[in-house]
PDB file of C-alpha atoms in Angstrom:
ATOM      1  CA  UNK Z 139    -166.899  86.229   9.449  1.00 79.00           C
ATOM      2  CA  UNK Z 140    -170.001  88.310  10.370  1.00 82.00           C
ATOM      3  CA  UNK Z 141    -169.570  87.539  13.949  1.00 84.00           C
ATOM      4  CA  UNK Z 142    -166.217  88.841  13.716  1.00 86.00           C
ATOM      5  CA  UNK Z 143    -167.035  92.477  12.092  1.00 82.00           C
ATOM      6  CA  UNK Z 144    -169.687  92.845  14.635  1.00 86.00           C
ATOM      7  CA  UNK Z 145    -167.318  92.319  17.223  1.00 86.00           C
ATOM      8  CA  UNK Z 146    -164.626  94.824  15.551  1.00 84.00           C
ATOM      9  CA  UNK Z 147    -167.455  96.918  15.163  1.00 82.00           C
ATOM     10  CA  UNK Z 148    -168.514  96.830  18.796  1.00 87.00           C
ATOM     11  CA  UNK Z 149    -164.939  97.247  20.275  1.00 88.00           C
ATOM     12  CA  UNK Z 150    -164.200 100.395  18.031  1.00 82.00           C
ATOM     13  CA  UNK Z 151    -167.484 102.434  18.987  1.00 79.00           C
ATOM     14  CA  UNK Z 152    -167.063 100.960  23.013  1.00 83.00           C
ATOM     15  CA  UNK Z 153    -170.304  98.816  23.277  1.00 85.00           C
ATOM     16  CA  UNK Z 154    -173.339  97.256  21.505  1.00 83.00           C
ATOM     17  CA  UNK Z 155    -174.906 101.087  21.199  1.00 80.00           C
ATOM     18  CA  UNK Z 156    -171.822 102.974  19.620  1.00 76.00           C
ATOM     19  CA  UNK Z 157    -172.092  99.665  17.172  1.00 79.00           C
ATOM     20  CA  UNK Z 158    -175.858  99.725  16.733  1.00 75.00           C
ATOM     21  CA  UNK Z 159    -175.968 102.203  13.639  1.00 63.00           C
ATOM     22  CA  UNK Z 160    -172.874 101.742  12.321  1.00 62.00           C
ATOM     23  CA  UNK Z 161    -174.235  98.023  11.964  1.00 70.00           C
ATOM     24  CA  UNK Z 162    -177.865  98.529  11.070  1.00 68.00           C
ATOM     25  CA  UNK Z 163    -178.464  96.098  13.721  1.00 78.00           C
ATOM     26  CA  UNK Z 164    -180.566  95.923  16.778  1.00 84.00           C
ATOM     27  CA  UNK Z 165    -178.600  95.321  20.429  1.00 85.00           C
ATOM     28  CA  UNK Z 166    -180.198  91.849  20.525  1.00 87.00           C
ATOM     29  CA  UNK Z 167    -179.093  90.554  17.191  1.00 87.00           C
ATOM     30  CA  UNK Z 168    -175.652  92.526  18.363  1.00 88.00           C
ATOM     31  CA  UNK Z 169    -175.250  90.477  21.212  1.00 88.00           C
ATOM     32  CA  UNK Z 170    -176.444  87.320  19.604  1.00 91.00           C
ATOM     33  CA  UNK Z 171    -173.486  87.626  16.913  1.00 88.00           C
ATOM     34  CA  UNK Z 172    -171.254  88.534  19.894  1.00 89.00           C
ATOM     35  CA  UNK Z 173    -172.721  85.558  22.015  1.00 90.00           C
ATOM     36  CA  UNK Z 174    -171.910  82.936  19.078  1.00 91.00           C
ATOM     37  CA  UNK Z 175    -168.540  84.183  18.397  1.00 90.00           C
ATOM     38  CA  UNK Z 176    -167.901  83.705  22.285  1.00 89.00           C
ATOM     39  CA  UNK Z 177    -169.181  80.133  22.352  1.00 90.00           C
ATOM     40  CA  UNK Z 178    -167.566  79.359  19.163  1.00 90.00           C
ATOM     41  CA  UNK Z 179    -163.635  80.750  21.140  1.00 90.00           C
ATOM     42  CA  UNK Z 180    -164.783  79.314  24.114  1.00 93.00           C
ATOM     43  CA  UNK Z 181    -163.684  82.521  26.245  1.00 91.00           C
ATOM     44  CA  UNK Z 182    -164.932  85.483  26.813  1.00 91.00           C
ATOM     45  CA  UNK Z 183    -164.169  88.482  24.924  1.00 91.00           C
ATOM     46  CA  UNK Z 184    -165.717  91.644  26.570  1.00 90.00           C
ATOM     47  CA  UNK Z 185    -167.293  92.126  29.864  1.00 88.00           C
ATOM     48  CA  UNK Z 186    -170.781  94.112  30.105  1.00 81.00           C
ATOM     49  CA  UNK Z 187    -173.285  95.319  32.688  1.00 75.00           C
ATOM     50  CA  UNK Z 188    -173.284  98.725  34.786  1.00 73.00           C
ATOM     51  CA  UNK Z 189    -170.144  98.770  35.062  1.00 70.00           C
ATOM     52  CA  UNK Z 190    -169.815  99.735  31.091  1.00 78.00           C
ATOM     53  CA  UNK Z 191    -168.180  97.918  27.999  1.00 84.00           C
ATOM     54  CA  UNK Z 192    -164.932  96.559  28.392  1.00 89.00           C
ATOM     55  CA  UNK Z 193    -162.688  94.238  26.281  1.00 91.00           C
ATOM     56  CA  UNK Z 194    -160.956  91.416  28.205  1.00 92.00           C
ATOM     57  CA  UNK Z 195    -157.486  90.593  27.741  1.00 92.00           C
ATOM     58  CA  UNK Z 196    -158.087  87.797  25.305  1.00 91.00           C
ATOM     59  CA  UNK Z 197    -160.618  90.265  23.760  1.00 90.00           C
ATOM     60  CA  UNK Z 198    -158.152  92.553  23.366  1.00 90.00           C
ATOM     61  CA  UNK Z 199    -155.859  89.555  20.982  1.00 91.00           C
ATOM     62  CA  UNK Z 200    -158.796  88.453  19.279  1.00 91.00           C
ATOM     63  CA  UNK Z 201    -159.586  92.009  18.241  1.00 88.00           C
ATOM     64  CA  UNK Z 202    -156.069  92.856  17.001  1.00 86.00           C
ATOM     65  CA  UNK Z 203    -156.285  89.510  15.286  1.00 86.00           C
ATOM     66  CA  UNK Z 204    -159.093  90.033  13.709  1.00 86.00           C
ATOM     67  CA  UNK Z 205    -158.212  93.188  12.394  1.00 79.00           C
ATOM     68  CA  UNK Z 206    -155.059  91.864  10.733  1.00 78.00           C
ATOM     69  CA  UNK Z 207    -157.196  89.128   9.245  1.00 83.00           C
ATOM     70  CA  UNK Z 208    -160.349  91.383   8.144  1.00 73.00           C
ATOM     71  CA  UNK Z 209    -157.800  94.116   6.614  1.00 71.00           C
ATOM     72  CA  UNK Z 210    -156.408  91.351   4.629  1.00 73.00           C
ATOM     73  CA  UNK Z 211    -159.349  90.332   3.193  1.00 72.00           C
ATOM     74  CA  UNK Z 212    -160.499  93.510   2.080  1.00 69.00           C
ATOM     75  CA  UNK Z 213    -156.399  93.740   0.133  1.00 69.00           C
ATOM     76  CA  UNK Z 214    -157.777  90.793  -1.341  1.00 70.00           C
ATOM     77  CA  UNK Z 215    -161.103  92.186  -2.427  1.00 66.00           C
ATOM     78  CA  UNK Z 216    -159.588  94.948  -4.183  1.00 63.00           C
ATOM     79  CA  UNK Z 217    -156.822  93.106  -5.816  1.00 66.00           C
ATOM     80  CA  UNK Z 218    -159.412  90.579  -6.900  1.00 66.00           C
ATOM     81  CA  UNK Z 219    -161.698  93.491  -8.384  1.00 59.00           C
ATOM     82  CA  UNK Z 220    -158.744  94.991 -10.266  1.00 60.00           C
ATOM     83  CA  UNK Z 221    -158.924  91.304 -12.038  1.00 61.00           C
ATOM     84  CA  UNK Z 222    -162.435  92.006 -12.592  1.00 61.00           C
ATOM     85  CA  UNK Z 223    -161.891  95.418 -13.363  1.00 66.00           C
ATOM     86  CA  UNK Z 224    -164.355  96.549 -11.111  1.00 72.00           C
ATOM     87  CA  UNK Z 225    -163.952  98.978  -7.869  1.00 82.00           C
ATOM     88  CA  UNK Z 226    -164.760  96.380  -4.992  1.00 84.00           C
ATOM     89  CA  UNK Z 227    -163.329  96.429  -1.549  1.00 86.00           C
ATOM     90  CA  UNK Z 228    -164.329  98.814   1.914  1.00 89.00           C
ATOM     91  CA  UNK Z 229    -163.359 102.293   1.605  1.00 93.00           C
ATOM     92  CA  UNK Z 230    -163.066 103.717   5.665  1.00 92.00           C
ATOM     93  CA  UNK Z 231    -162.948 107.503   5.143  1.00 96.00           C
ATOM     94  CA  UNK Z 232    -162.458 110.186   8.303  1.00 96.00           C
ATOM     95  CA  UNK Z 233    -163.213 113.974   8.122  1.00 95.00           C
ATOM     96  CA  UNK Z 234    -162.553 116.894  11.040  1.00 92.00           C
ATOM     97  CA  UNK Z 235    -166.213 118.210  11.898  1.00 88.00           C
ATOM     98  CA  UNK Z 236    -168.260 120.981  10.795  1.00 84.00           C
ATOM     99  CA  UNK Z 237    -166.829 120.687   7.110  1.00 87.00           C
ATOM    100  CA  UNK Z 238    -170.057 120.022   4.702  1.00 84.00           C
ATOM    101  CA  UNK Z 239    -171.086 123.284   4.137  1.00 82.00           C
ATOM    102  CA  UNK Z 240    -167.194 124.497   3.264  1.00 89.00           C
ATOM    103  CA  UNK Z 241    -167.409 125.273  -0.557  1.00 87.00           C
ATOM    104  CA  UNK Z 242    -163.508 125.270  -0.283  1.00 87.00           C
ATOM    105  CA  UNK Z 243    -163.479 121.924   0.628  1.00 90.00           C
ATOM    106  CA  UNK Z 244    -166.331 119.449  -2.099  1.00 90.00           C
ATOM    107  CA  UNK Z 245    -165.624 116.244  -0.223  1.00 93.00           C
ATOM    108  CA  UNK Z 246    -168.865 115.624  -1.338  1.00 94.00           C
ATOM    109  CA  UNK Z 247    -168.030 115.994  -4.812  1.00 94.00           C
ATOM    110  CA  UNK Z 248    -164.942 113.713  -5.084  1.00 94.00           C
ATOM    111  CA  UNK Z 249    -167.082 110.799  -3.059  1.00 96.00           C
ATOM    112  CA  UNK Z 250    -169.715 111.241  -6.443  1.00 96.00           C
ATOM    113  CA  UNK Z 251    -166.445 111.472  -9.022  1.00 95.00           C
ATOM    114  CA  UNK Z 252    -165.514 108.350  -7.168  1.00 95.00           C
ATOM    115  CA  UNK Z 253    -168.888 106.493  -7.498  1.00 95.00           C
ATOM    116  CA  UNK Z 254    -169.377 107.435 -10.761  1.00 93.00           C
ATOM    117  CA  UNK Z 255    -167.574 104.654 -12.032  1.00 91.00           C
ATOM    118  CA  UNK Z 256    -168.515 100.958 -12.030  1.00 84.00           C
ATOM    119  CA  UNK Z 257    -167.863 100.075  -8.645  1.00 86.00           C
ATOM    120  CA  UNK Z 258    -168.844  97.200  -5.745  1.00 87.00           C
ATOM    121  CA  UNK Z 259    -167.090  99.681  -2.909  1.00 91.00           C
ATOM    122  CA  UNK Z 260    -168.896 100.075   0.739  1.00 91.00           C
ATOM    123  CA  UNK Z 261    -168.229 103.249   2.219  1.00 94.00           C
ATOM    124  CA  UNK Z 262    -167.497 104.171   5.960  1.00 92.00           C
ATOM    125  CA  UNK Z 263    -167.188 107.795   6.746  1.00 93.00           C
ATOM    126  CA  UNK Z 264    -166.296 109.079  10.204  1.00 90.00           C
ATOM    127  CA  UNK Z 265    -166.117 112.246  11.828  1.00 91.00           C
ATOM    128  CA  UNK Z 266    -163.498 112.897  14.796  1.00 88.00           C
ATOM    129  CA  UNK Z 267    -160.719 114.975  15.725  1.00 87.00           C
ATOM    130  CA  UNK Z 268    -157.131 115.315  14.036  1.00 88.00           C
ATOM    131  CA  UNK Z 269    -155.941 113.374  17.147  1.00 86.00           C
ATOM    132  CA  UNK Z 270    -158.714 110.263  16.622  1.00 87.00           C
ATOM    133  CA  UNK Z 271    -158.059 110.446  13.092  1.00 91.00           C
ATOM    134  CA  UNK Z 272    -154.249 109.819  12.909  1.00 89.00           C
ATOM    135  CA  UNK Z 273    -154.669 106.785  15.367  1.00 86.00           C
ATOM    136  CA  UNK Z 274    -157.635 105.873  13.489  1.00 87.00           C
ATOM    137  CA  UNK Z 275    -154.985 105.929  10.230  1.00 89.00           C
ATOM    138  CA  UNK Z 276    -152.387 104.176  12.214  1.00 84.00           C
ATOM    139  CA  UNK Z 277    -154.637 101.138  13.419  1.00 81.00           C
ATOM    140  CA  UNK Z 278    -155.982 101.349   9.748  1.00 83.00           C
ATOM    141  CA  UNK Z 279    -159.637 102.063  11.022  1.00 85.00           C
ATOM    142  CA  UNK Z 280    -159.531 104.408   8.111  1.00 92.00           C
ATOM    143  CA  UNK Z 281    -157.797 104.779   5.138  1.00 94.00           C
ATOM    144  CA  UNK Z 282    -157.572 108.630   4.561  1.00 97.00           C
ATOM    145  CA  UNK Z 283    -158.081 111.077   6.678  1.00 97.00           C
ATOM    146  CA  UNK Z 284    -158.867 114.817   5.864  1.00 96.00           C
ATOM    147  CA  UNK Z 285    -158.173 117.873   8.469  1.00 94.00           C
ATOM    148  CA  UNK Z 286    -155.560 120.009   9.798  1.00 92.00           C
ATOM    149  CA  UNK Z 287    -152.904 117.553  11.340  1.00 91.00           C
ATOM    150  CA  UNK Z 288    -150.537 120.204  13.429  1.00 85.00           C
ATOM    151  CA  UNK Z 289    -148.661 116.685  15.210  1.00 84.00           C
ATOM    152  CA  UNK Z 290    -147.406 114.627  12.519  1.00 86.00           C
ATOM    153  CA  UNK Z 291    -146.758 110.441  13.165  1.00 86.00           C
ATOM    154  CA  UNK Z 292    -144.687 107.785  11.626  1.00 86.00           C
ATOM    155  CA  UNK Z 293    -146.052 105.833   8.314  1.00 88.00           C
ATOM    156  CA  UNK Z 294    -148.210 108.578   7.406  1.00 91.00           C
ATOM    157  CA  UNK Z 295    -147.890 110.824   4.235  1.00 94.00           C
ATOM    158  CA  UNK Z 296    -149.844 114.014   4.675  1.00 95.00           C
ATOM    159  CA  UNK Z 297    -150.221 115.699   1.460  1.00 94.00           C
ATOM    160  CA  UNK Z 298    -151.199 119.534   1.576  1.00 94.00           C
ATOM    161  CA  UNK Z 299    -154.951 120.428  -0.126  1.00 93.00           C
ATOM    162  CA  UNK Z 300    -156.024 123.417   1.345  1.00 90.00           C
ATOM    163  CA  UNK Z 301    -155.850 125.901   4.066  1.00 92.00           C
ATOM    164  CA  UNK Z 302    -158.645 127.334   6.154  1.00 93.00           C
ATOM    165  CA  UNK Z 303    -159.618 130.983   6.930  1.00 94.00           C
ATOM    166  CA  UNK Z 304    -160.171 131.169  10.874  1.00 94.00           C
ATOM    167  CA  UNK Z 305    -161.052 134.274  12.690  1.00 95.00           C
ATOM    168  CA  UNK Z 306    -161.854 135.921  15.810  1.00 96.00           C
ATOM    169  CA  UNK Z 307    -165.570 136.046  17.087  1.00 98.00           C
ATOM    170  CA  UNK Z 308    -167.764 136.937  19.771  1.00 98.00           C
ATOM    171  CA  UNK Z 309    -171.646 136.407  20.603  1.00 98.00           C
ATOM    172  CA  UNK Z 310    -174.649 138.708  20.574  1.00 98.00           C
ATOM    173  CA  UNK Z 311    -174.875 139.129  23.986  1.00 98.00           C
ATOM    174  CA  UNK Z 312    -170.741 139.852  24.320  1.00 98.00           C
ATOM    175  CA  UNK Z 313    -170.291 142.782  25.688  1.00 97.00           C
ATOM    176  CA  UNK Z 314    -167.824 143.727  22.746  1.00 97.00           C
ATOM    177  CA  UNK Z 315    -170.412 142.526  20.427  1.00 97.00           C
ATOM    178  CA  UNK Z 316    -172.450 146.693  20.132  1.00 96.00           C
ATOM    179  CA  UNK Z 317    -168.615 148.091  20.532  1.00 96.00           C
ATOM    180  CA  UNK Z 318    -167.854 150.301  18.006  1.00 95.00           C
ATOM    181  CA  UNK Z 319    -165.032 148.547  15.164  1.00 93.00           C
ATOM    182  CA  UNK Z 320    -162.837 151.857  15.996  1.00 93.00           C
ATOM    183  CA  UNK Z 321    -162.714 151.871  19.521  1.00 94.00           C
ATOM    184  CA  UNK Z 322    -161.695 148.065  20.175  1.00 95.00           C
ATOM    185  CA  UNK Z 323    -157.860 147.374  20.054  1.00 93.00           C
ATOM    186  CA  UNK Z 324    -156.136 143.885  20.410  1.00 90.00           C
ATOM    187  CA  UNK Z 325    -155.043 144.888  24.115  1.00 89.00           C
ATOM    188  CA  UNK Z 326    -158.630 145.053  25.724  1.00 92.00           C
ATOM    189  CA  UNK Z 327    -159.438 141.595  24.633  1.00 93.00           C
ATOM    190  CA  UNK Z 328    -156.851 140.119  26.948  1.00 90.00           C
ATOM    191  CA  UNK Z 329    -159.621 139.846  29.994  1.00 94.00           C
ATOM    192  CA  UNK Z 330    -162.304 138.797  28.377  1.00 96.00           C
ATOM    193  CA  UNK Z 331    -162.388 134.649  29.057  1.00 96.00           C
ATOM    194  CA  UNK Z 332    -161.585 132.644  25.805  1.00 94.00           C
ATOM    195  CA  UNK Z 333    -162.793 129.641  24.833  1.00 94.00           C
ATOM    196  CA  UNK Z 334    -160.075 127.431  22.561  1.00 90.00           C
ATOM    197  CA  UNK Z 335    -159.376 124.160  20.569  1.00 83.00           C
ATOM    198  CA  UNK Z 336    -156.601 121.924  22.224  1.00 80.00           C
ATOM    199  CA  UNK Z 337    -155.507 120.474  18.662  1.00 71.00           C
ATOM    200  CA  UNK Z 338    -155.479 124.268  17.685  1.00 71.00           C
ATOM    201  CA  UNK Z 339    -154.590 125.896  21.100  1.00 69.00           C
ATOM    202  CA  UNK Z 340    -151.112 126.916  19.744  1.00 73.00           C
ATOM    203  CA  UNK Z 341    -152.126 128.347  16.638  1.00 73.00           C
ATOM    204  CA  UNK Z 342    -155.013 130.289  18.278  1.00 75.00           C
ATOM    205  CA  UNK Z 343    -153.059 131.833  20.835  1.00 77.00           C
ATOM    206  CA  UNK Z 344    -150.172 132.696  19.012  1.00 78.00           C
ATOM    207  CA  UNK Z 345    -152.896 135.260  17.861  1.00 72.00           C
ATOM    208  CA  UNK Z 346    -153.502 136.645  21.452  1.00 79.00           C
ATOM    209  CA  UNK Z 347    -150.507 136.520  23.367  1.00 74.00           C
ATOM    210  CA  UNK Z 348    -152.457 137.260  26.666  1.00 81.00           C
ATOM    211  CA  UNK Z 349    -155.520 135.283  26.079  1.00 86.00           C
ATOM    212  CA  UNK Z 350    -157.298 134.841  29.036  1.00 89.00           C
ATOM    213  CA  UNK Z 351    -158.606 130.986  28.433  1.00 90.00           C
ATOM    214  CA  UNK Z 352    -160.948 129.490  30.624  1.00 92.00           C
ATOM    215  CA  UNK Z 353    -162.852 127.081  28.255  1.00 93.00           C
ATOM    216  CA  UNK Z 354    -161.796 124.124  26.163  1.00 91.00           C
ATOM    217  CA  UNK Z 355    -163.681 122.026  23.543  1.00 91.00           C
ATOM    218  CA  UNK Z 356    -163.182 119.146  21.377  1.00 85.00           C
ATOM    219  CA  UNK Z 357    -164.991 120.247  18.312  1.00 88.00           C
ATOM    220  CA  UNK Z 358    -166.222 123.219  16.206  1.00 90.00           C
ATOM    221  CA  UNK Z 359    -169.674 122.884  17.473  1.00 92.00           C
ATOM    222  CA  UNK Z 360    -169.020 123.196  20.863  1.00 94.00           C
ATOM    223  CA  UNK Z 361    -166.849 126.258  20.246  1.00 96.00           C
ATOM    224  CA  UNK Z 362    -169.616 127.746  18.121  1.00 97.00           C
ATOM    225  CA  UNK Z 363    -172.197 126.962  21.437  1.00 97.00           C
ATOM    226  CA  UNK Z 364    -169.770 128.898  23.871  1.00 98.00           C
ATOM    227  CA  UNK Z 365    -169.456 131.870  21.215  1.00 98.00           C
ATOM    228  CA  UNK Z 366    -173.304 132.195  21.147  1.00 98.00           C
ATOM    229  CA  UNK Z 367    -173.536 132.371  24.584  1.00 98.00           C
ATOM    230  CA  UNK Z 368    -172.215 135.369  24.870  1.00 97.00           C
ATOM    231  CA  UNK Z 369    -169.609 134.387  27.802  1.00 98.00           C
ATOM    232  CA  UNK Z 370    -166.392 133.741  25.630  1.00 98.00           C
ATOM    233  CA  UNK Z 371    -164.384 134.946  22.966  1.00 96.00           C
ATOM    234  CA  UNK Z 372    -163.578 132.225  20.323  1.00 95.00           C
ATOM    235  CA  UNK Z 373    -161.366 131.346  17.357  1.00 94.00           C
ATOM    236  CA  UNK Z 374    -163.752 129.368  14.424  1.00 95.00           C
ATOM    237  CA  UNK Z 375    -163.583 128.774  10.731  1.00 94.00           C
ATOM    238  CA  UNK Z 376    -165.050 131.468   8.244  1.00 95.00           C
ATOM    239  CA  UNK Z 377    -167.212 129.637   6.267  1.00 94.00           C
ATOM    240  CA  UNK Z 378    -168.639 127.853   9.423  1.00 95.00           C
ATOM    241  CA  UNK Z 379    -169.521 131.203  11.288  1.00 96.00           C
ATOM    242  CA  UNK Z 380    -170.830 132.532   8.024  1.00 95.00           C
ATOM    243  CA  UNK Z 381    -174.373 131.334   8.984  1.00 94.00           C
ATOM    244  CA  UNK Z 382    -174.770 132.964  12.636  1.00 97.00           C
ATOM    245  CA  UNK Z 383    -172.727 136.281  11.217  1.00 96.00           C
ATOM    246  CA  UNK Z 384    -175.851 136.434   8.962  1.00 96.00           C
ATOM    247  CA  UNK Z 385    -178.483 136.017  11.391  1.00 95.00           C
ATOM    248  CA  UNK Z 386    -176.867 138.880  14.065  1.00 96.00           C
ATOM    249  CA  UNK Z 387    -175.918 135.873  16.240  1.00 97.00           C
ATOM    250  CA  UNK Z 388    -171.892 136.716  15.926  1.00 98.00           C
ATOM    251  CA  UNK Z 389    -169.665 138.875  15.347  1.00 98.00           C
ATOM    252  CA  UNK Z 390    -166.144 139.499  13.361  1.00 97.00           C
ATOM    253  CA  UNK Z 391    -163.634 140.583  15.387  1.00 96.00           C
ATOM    254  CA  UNK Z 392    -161.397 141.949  12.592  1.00 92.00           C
ATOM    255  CA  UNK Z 393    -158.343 143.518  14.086  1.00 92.00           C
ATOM    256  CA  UNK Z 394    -154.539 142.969  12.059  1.00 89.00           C
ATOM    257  CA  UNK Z 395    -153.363 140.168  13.473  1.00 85.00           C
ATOM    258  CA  UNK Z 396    -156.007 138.059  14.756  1.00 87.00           C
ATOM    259  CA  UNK Z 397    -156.951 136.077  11.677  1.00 86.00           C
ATOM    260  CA  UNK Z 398    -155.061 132.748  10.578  1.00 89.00           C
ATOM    261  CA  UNK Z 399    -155.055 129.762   8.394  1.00 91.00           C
ATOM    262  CA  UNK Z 400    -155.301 126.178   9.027  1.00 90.00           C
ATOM    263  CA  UNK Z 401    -153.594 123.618   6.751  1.00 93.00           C
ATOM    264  CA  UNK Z 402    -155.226 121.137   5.683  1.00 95.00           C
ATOM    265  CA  UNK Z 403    -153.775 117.877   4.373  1.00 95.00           C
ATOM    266  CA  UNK Z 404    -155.398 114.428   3.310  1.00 96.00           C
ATOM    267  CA  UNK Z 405    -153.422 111.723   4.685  1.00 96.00           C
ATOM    268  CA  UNK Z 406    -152.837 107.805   4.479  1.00 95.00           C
ATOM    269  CA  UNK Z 407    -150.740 105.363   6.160  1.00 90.00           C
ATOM    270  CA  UNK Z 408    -147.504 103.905   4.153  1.00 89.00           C
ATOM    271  CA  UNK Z 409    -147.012 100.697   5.164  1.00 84.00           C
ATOM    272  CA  UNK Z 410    -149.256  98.325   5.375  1.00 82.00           C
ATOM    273  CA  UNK Z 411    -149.285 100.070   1.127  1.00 84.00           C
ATOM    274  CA  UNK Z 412    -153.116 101.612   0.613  1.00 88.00           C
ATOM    275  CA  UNK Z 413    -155.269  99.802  -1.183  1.00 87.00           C
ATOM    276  CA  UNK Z 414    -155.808 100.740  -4.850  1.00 88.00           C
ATOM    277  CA  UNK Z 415    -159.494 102.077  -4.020  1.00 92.00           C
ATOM    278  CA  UNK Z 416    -157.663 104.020  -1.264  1.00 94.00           C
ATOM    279  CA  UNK Z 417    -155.281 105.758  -3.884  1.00 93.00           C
ATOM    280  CA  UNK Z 418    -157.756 106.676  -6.225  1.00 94.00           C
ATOM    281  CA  UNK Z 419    -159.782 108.210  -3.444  1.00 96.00           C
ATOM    282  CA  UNK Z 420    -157.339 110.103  -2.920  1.00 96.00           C
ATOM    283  CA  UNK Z 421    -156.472 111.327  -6.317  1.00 94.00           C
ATOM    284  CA  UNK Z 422    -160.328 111.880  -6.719  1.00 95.00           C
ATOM    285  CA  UNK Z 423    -160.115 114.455  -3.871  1.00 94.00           C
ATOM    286  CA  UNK Z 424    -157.481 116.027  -4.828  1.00 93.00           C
ATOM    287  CA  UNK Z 425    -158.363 116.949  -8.870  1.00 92.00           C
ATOM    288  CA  UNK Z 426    -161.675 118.068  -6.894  1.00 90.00           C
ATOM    289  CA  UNK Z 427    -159.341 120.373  -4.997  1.00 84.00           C
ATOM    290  CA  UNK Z 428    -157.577 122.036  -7.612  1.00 66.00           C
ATOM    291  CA  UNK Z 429    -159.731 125.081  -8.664  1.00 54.00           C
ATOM    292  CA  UNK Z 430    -159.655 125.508  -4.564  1.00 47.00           C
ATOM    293  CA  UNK Z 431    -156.105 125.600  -4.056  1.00 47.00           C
ATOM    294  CA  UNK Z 432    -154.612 128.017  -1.696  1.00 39.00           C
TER     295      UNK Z 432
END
């Protein structure tokens, strides 16, 4: 069984070094795990070397396989804890970046409401995109999934928790940046290069009809880099500027218009049914939420 969790484990995270701290495990003792479960088949399931990491074909069956099998098992867990009357079972967990210092959004406080209780639960918690996350949800790599989901899929129910303040900013070194508030109008930003989200790009736009966008990025930090340099106007969260509008490292572009919010929803697949320490999760996050709801 351990073989096969390493393996998972490697194939999600696209080789032995993704895997390594995920695991806890050295590359050697990896590929050892990997090596048995090979010789044990009698096939084998992933092909490594300079080329890179890549599953084979019956790699590719095992993996599905095992997922179907290892997912079961953990049903199983948790319906044999309710017995017990104790939490047990894996709890997979994904989160949109940049989010823990967000005092809108105490993820971090429904995780301790949920281990507060008598519990056996292991805990994965992953950062990606709202793209990664909803296959993520899908293949039931996690569970629930938090963040601003603007393309909805099949078998998922997105329920709505909060919304997120995101304006306009520019760097130190901008050249709007020493502009007088009163002299800068929503027109003369139209030259100025942009830098945007692509799971965002519509809703940041919509703000600047005539944006002139010659970056793109796949996360909040990245965004926040190409703001600081000084080279590109940018859309980011409030409460995640706050920190460099502090420091004179930003600035608040603050014309009528300009600012938006995100949506936020926490989300689950609907068939296979979440697990019961999947539900209550969710229900943890949620009375968490309510003193924050927009």
């Amino acid at each position: 069984m351990r073989n096969l969790r390493t393996f998972c484990a490697v194939a999600e995270h696209g080789g032995f070094l993704g895997a390594q701290a995920m695991l806890g495990m050295s590359q050697p003792a990896i590929s050892a795990h990997i090596k048995d479960l090979e010789v044990g088949l009698g096939f084998s399931l992933c092909r490594r070397g300079r080329g890179g990491f890549a599953l084979t074909e019956k790699g590719k069956d095992v993996y599905a396989h095992a997922k179907d099998m290892l997912s079961g098992i953990e049903d199983c867990e948790a319906r044999l804890g309710a017995l017990r009357q104790v939490l047990t079972g894996h709890l997979r967990v994904g989160l949109v970046d940049s989010e823990a210092d967000n005092p809108d959004l105490p993820v971090h406080r429904a995780i301790r409401r949920f281990f507060s209780r008598e519990q056996e639960v292991r805990l994965s918690l992953e950062v990606g995109t709202p793209e990664a996350l909803a296959k993520a949800l899908q293949t039931g790599e996690v569970h629930v999934a938090i963040g601003p989901f603007p393309n909805r899929q099949p078998n998922i129910d997105y329920s709505p928790i909060y919304a997120e303040e995101h304006a306009l900013f520019c760097g130190r070194d901008h050249p709007l940046f020493m502009r007088p508030a009163a002299e800068i109008t929503t027109a003369m930003l139209s030259p100025y290069p942009m830098t945007v989200r692509p799971y965002l790009q519509r809703a940041e736009l919509s703000a600047l009809q005539d944006a002139h966008v010659t970056a793109s990025v796949s996360n909040m930090e990245a965004q926040a880099i190409l703001i600081r340099s000084g080279c590109f106007l940018g859309f980011l969260p409030v409460h995640f500027a706050r920190k460099w509008l502090s420091d004179g490292q930003m600035r608040r572009i603050d014309l009528p218009g300009l600012g938006w919010r995100s949506q936020f929803h926490i989300a689950q697949r609907v068939q296979p049914e979440p697990t019961g320490i999947a539900r209550l999760f969710v229900r943890d996050v949620k009375q968490e939420l309510i003193p924050h709801q927009v």
